[in-house]
PDB file of C-alpha atoms in Angstrom:
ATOM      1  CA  UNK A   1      20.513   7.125 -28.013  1.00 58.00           C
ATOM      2  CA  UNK A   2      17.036   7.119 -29.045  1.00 67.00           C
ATOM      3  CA  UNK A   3      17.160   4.399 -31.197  1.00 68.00           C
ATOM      4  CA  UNK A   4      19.486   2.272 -28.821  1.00 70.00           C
ATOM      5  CA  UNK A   5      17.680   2.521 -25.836  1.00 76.00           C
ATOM      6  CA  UNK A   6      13.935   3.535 -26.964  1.00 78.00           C
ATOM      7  CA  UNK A   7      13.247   3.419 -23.407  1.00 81.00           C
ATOM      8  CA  UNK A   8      15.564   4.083 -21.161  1.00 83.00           C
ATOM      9  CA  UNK A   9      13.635   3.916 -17.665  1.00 85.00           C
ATOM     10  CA  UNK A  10      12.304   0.606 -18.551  1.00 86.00           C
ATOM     11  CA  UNK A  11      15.740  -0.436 -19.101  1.00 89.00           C
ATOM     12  CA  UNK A  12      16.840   0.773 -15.954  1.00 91.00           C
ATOM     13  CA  UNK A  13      13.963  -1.193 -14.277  1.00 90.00           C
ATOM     14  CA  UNK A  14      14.394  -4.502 -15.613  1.00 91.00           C
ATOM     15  CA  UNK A  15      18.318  -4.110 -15.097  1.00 92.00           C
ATOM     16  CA  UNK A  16      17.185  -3.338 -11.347  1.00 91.00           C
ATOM     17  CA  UNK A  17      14.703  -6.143 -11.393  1.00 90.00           C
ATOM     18  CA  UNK A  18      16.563  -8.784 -12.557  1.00 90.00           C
ATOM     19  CA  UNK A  19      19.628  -7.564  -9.978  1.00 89.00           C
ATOM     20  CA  UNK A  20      17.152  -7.945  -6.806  1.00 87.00           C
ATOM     21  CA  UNK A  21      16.017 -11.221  -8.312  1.00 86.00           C
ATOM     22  CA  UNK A  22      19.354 -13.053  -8.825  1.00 85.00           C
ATOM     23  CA  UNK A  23      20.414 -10.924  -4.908  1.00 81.00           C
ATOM     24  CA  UNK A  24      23.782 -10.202  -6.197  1.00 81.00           C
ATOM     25  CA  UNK A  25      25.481  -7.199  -7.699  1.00 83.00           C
ATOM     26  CA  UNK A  26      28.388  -9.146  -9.448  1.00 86.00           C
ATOM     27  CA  UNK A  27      29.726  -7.965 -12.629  1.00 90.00           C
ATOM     28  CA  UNK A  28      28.683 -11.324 -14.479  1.00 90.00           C
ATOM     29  CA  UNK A  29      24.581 -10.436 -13.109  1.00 89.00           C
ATOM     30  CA  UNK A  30      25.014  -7.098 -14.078  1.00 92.00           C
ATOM     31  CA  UNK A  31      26.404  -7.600 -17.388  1.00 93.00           C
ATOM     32  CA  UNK A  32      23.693  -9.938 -17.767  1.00 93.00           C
ATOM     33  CA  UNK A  33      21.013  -8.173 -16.635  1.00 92.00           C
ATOM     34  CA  UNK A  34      22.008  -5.000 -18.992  1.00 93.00           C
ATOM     35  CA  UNK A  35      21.453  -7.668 -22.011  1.00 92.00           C
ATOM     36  CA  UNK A  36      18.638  -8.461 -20.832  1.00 92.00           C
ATOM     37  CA  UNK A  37      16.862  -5.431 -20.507  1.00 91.00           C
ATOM     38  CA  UNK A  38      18.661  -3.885 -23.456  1.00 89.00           C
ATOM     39  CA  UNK A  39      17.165  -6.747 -25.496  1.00 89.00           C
ATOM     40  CA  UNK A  40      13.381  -6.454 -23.766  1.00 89.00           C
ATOM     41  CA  UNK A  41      12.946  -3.043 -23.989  1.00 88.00           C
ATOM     42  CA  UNK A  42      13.712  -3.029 -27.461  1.00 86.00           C
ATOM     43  CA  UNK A  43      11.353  -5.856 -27.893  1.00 86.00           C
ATOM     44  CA  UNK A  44       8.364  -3.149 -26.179  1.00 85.00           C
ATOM     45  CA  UNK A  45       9.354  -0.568 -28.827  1.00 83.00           C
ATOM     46  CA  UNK A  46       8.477  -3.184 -32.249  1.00 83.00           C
ATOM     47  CA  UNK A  47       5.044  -2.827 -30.366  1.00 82.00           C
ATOM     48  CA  UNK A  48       4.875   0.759 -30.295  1.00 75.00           C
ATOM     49  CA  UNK A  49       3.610   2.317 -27.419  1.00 76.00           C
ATOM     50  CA  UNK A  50       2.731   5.583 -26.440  1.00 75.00           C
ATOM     51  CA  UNK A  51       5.609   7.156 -25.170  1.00 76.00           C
ATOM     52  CA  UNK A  52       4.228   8.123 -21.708  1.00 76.00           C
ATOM     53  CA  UNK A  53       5.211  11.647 -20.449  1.00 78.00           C
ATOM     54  CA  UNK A  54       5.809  12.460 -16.754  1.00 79.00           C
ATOM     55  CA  UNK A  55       5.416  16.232 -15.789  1.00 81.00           C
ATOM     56  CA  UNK A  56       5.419  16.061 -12.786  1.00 81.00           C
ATOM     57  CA  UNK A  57       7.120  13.297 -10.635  1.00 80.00           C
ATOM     58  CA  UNK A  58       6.621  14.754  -7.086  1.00 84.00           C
ATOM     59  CA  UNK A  59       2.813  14.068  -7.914  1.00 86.00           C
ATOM     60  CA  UNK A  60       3.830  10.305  -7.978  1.00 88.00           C
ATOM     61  CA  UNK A  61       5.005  10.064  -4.232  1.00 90.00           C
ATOM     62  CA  UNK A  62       1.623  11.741  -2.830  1.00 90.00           C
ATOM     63  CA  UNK A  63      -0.454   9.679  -5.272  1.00 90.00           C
ATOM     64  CA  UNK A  64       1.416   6.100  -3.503  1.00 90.00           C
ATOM     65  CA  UNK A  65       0.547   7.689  -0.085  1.00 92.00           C
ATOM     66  CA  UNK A  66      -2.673   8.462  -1.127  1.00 91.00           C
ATOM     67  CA  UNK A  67      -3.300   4.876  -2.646  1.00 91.00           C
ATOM     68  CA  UNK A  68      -1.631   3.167   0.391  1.00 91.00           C
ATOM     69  CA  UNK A  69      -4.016   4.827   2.819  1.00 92.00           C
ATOM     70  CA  UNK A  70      -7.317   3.939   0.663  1.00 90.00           C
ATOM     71  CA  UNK A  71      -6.577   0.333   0.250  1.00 90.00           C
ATOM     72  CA  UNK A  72      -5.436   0.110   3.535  1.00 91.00           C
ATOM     73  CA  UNK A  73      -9.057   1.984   4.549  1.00 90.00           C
ATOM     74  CA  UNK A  74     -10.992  -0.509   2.135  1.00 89.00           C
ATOM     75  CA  UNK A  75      -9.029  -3.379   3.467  1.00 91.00           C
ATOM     76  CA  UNK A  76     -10.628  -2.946   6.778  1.00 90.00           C
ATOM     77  CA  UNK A  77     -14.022  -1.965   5.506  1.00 88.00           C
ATOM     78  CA  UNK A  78     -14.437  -4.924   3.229  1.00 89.00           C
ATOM     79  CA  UNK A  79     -13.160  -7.622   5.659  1.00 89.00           C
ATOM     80  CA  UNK A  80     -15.892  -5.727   8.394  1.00 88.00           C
ATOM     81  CA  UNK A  81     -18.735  -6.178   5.478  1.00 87.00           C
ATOM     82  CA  UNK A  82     -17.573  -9.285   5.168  1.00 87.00           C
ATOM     83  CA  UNK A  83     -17.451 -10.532   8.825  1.00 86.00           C
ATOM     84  CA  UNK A  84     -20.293  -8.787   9.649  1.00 83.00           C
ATOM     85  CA  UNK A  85     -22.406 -11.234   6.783  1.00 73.00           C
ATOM     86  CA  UNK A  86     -25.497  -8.690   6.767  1.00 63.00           C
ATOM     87  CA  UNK A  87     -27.155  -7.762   3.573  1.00 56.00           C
ATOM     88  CA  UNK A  88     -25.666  -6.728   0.840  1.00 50.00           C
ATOM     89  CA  UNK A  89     -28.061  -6.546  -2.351  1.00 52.00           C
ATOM     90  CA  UNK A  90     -28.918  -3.525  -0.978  1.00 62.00           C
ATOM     91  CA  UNK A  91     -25.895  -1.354  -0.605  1.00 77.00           C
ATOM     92  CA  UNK A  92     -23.368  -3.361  -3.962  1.00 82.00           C
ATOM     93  CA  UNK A  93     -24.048  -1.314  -6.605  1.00 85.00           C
ATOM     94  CA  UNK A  94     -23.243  -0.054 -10.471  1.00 87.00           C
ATOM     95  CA  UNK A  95     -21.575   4.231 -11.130  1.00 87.00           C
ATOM     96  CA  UNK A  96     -20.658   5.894 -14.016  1.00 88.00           C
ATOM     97  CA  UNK A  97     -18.207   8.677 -13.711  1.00 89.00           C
ATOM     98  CA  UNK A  98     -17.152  10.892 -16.219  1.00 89.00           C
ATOM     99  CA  UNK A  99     -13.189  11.273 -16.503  1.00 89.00           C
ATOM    100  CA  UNK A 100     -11.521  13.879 -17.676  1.00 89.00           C
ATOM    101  CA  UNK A 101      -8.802  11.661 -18.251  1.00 87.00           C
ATOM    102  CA  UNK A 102      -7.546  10.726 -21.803  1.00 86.00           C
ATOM    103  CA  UNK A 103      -3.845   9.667 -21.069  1.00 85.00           C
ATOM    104  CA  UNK A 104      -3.747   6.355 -22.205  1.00 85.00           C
ATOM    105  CA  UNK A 105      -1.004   4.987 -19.302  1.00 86.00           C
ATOM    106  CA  UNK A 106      -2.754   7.078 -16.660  1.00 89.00           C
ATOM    107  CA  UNK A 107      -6.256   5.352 -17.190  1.00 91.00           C
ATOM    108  CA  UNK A 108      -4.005   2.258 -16.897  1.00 90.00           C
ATOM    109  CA  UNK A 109      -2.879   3.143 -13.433  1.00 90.00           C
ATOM    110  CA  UNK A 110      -6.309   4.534 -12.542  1.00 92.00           C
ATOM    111  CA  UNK A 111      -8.027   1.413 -13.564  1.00 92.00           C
ATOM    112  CA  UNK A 112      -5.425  -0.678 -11.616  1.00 91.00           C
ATOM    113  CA  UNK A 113      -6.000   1.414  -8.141  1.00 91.00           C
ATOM    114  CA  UNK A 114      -9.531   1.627  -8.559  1.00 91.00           C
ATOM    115  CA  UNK A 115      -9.590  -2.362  -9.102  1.00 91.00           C
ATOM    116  CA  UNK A 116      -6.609  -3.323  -6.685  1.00 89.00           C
ATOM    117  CA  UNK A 117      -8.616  -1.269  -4.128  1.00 89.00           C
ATOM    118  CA  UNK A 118     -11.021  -4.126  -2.060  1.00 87.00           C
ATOM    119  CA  UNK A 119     -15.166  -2.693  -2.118  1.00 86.00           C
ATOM    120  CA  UNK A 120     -14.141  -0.888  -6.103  1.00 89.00           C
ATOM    121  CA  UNK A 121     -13.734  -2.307  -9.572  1.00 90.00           C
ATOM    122  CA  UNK A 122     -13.374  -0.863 -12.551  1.00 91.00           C
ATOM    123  CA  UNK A 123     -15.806  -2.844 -15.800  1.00 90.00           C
ATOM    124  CA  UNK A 124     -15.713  -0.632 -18.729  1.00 88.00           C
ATOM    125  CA  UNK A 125     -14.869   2.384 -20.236  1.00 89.00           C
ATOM    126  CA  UNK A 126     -15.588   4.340 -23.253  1.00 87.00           C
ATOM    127  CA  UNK A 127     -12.945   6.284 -24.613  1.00 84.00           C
ATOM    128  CA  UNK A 128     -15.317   8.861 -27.184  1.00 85.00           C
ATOM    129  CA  UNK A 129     -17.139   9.845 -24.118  1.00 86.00           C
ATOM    130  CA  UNK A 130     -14.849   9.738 -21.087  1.00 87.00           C
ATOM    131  CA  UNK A 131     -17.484   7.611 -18.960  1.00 89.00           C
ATOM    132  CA  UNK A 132     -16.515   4.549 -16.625  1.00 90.00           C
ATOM    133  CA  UNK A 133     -18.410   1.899 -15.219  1.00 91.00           C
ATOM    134  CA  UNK A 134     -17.266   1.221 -11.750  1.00 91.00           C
ATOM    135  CA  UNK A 135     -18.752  -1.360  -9.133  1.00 90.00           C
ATOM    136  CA  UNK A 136     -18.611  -1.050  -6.055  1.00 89.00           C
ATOM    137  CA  UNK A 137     -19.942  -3.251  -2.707  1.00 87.00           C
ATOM    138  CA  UNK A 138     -21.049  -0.146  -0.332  1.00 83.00           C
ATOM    139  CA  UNK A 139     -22.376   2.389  -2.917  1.00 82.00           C
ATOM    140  CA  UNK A 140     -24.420   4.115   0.103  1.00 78.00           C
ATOM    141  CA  UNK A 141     -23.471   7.853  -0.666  1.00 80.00           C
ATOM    142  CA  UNK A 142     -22.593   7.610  -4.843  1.00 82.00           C
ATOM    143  CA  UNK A 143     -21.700  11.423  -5.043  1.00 86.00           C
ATOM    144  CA  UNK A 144     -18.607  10.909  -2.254  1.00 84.00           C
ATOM    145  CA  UNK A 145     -17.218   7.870  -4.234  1.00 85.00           C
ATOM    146  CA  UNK A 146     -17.514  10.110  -7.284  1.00 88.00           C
ATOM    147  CA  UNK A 147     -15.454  12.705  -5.754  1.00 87.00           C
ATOM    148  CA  UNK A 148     -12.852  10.807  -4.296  1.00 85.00           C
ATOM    149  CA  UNK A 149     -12.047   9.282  -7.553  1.00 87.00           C
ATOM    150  CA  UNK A 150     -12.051  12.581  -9.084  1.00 88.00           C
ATOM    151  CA  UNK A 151     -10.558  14.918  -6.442  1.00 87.00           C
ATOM    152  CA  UNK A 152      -7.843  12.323  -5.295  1.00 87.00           C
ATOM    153  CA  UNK A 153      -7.331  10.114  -8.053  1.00 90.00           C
ATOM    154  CA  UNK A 154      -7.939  11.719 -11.317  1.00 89.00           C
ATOM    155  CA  UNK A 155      -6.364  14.943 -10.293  1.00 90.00           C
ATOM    156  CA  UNK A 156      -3.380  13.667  -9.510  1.00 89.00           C
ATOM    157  CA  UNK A 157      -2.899  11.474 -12.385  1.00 89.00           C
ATOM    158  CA  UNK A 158      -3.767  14.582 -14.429  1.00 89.00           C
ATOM    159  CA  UNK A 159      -0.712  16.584 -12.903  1.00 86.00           C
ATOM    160  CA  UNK A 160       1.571  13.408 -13.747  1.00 87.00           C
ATOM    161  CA  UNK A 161       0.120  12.994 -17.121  1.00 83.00           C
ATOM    162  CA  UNK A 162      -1.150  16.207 -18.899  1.00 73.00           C
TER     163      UNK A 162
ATOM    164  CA  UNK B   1      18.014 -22.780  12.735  1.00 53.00           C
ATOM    165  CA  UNK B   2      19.099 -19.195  13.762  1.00 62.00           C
ATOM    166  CA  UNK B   3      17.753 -17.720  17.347  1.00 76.00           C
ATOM    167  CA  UNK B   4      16.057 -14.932  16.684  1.00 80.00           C
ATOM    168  CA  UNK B   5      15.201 -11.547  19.457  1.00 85.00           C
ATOM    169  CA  UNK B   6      11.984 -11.780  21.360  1.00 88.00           C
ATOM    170  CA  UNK B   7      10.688  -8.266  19.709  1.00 88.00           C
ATOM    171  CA  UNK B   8      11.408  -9.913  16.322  1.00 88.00           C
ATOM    172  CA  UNK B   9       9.321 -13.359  16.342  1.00 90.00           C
ATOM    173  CA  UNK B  10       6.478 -11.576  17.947  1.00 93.00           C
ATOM    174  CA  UNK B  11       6.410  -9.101  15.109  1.00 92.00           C
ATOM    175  CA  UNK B  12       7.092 -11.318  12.441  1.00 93.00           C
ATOM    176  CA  UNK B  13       4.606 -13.511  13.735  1.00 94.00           C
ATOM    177  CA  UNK B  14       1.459 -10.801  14.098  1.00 95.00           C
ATOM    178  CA  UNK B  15       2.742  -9.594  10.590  1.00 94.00           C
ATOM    179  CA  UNK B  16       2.091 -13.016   9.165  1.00 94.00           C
ATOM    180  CA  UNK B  17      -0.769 -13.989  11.068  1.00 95.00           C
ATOM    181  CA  UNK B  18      -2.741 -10.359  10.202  1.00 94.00           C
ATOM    182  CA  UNK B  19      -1.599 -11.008   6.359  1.00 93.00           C
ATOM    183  CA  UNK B  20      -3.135 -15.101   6.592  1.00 94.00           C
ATOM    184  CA  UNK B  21      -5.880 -13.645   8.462  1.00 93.00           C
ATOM    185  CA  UNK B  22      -6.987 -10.832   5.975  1.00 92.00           C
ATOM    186  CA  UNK B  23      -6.631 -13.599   3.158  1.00 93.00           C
ATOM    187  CA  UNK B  24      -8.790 -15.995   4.750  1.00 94.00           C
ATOM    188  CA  UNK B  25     -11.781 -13.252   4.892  1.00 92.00           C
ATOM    189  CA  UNK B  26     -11.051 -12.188   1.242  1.00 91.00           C
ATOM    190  CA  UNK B  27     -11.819 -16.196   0.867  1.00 91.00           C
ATOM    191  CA  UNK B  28     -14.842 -16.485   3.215  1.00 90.00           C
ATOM    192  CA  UNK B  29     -15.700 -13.257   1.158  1.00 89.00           C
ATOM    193  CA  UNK B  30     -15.609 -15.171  -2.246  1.00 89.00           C
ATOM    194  CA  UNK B  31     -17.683 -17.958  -0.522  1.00 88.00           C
ATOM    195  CA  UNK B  32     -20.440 -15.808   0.839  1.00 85.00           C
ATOM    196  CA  UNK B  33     -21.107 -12.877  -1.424  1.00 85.00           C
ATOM    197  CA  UNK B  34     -23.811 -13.765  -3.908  1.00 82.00           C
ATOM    198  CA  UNK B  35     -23.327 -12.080  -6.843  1.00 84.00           C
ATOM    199  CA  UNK B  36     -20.063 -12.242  -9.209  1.00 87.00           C
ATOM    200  CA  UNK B  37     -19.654  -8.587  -9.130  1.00 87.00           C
ATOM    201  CA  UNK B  38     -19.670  -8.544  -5.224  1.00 87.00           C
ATOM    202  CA  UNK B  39     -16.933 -11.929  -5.812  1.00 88.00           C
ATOM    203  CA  UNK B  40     -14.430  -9.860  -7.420  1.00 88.00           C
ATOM    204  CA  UNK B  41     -14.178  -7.643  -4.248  1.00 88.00           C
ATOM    205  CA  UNK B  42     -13.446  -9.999  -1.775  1.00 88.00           C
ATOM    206  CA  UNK B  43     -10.160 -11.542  -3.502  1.00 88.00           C
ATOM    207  CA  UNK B  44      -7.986  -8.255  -3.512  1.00 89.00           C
ATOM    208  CA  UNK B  45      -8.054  -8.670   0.506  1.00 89.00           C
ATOM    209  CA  UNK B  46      -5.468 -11.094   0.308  1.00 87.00           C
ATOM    210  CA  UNK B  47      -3.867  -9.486  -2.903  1.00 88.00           C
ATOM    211  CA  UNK B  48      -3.734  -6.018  -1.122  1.00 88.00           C
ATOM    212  CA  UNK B  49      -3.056  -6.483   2.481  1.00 90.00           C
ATOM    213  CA  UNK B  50      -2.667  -9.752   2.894  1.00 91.00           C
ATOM    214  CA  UNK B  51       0.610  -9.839   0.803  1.00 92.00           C
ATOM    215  CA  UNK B  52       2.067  -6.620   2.291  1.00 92.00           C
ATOM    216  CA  UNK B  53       1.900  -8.326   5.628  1.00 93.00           C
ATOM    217  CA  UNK B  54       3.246 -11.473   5.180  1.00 93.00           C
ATOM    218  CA  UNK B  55       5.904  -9.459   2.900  1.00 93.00           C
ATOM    219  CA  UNK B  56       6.676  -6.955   5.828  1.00 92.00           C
ATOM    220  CA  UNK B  57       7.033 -10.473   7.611  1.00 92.00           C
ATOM    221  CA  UNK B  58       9.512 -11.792   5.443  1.00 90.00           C
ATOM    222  CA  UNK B  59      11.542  -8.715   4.899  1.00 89.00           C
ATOM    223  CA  UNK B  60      11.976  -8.172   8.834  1.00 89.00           C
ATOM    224  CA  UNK B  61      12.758 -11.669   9.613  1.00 88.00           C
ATOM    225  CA  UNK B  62      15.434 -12.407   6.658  1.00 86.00           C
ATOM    226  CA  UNK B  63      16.765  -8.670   6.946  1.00 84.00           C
ATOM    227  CA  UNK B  64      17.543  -9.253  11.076  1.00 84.00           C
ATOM    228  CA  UNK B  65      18.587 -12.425  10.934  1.00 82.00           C
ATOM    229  CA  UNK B  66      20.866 -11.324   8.495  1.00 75.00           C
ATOM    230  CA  UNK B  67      20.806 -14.279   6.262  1.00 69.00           C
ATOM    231  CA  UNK B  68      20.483 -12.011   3.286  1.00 68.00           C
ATOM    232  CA  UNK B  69      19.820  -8.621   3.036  1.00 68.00           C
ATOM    233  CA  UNK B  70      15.919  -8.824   1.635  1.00 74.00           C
ATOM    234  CA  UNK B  71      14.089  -5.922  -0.108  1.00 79.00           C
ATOM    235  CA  UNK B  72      14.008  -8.109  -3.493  1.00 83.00           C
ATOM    236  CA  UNK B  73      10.300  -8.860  -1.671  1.00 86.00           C
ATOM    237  CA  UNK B  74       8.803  -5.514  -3.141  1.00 87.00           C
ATOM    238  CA  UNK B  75       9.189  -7.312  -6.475  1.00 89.00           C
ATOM    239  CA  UNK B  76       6.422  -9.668  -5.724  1.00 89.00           C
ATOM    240  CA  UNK B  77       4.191  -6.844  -4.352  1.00 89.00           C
ATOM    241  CA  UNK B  78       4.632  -4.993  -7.202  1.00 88.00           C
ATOM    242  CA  UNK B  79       3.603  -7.802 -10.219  1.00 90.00           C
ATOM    243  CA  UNK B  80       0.776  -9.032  -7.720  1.00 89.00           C
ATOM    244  CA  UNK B  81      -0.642  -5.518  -7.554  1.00 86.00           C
ATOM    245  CA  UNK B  82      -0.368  -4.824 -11.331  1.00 88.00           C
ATOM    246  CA  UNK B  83      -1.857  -8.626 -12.611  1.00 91.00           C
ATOM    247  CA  UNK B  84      -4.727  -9.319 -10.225  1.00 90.00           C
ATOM    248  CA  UNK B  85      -6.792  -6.378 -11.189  1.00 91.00           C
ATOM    249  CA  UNK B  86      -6.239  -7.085 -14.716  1.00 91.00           C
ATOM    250  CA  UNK B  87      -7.005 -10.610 -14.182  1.00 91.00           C
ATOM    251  CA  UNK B  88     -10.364  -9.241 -12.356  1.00 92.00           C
ATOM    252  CA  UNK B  89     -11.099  -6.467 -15.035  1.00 92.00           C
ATOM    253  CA  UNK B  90     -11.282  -9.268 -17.677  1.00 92.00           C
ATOM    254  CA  UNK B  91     -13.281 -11.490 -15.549  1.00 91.00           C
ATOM    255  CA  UNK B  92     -15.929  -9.134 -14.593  1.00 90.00           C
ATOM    256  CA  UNK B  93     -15.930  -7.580 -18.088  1.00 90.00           C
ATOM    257  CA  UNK B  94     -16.606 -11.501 -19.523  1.00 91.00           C
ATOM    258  CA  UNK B  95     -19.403 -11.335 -16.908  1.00 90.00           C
ATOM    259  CA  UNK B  96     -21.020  -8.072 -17.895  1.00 89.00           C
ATOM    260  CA  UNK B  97     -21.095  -8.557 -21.377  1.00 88.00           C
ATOM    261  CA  UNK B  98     -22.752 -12.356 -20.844  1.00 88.00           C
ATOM    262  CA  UNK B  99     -25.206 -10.916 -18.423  1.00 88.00           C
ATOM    263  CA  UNK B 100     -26.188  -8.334 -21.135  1.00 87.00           C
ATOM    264  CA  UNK B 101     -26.038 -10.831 -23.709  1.00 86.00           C
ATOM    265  CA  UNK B 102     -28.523 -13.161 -21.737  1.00 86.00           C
ATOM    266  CA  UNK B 103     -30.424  -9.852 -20.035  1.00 81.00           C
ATOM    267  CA  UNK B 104     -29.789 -11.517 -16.468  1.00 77.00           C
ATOM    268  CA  UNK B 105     -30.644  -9.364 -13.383  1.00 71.00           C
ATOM    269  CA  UNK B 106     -30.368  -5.355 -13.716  1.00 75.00           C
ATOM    270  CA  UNK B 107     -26.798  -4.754 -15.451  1.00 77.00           C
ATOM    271  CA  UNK B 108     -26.406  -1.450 -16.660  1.00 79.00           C
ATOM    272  CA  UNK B 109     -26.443  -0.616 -20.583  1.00 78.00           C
ATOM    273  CA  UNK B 110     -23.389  -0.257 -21.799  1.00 77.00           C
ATOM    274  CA  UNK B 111     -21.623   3.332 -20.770  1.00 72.00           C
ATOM    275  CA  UNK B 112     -20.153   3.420 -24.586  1.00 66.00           C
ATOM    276  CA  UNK B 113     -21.482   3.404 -28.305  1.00 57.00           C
ATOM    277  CA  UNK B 114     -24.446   1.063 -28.292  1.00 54.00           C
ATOM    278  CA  UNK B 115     -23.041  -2.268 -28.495  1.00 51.00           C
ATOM    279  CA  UNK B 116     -25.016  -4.811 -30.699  1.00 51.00           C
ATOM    280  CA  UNK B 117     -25.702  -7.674 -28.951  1.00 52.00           C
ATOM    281  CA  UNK B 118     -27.547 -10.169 -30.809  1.00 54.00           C
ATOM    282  CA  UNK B 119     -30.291 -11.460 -29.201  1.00 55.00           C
ATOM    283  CA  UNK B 120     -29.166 -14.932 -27.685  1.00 55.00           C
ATOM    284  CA  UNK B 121     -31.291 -18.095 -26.483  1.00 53.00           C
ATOM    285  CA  UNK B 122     -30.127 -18.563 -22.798  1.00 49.00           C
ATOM    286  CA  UNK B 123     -29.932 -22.177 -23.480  1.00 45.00           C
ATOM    287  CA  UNK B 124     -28.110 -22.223 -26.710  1.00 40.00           C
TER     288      UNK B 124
END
């Protein structure tokens, strides 16, 4: 099984990708689709990737709500900083946080929200000592941004990953 | 040309026009910030927001109208999330190491082993 499908949700996905792409569930697409994926998710494993483990998939629907409501938040307070055209040298500024994070795929994701979120981006990290650089546009109260990244972000992704 | 319900169009049409809207200040955004590490904030407006609206948009008109049933929409959400801040990370991560290289402006050391960068003629 294994050594057929090395990963099988991937599969799964691009068989479910390339369905809602071609709009049609006919035998032909599906057939098609399943050669597809077979064939690219075979292609992943000559790469060797970590094998990312889920523990805890519940974790994954609160972390999406949690994400959705935080861009949405940013969305609004960027396009007001924005509109508003005041200063900014003042409030944009540079953080280092420490992570406790090591997972490989979950700093992925984290470094994905924190960037996909408008007023955050994520610039470096160092994996011997577990620090990221972050900028971010309103750094007015550094410890608060440091805890929401740890309390809602990392903790999650730790129950998913670790 | 299919008529569509009154409760539809105006839905549609705030969905689209709040998505174009929140794009156009990512752009103004881009524009008016004055540093590159302020620039990189202002795009994921219209990556974040912006595209869920105008998606929402297109899902509600194509699903009522019935033309096709359209969810096939989240797709494009989905890749647009995962590339842009990828896209960014690399640009502001060429940017950082340049500005370190050159010692513009107040960029933090690096957070990891001491890089060496060579000292380098701004010019060159």
């Amino acid at each position: 099984m294994r050594r057929v499908l090395p990963f099988p949700v991937l599969t799964l996905a691009l068989l479910a990708m390339w369905l809602l792409l071609q709009q049609s569930l006919a035998p032909g697409q599906i057939i098609l689709g399943s050669i597809i994926a077979i064939f690219a998710s075979r292609g992943l494993a000559a790469l060797q990737p970590e094998r990312p483990r889920i523990r805890n998939p519940a974790s994954i629907i609160k972390l999406i709500y949690f994400v959705t409501v935080d861009v949405f938040r940013s969305n609004v307070a960027v396009a007001r900083i924005i509109l508003e055209g005041r200063r900014h040298e003042q409030t944009a500024g540079f953080l280092t946080v420490p992570l406790d994070l090591h997972d490989r795929t979950a700093l992925a994701i984290l470094s994905c929200i924190i960037t996909a979120t408008p007023g955050s981006a994520w610039l470096e990290y160092d994996s011997l000592r577990g620090v990221v650089l972050i900028h971010m546009l309103d750094l007015v109260d550094e410890q608060a941004w440091i805890d929401t990244i740890k309390n809602r972000y990392e903790r999650l992704l730790l129950e998913i990953f670790q | 040309m299919t008529d569509i319900p009154v409760w539809l169009a105006i839905v549609v049409g705030l969905l689209s026009l709040a998505g174009a809207l929140l794009t156009l200040v990512g752009c103004i955004g881009l524009a008016r910030f004055e540093s590159f590490y302020e620039r990189i904030h202002a795009p994921t407006l219209g990556t974040s927001f912006g595209t869920v609206a105008v998606l929402l948009a297109s899902i509600l008109y194509f699903s009522v109208t019935g033309q096709r049933p359209a969810i096939h929409e989240v797709l494009l959400l989905v890749f647009v999330s995962v590339t842009t801040p990828v896209t960014l990370m690399l640009l502001a991560r060429a940017a950082l190491y340049r500005d370190r290289a050159e010692r513009n402006g107040t960029v933090p050391p690096s957070v990891g082993q001491d890089i060496v960068v060579p000292p380098t003629d701004a010019k060159s």
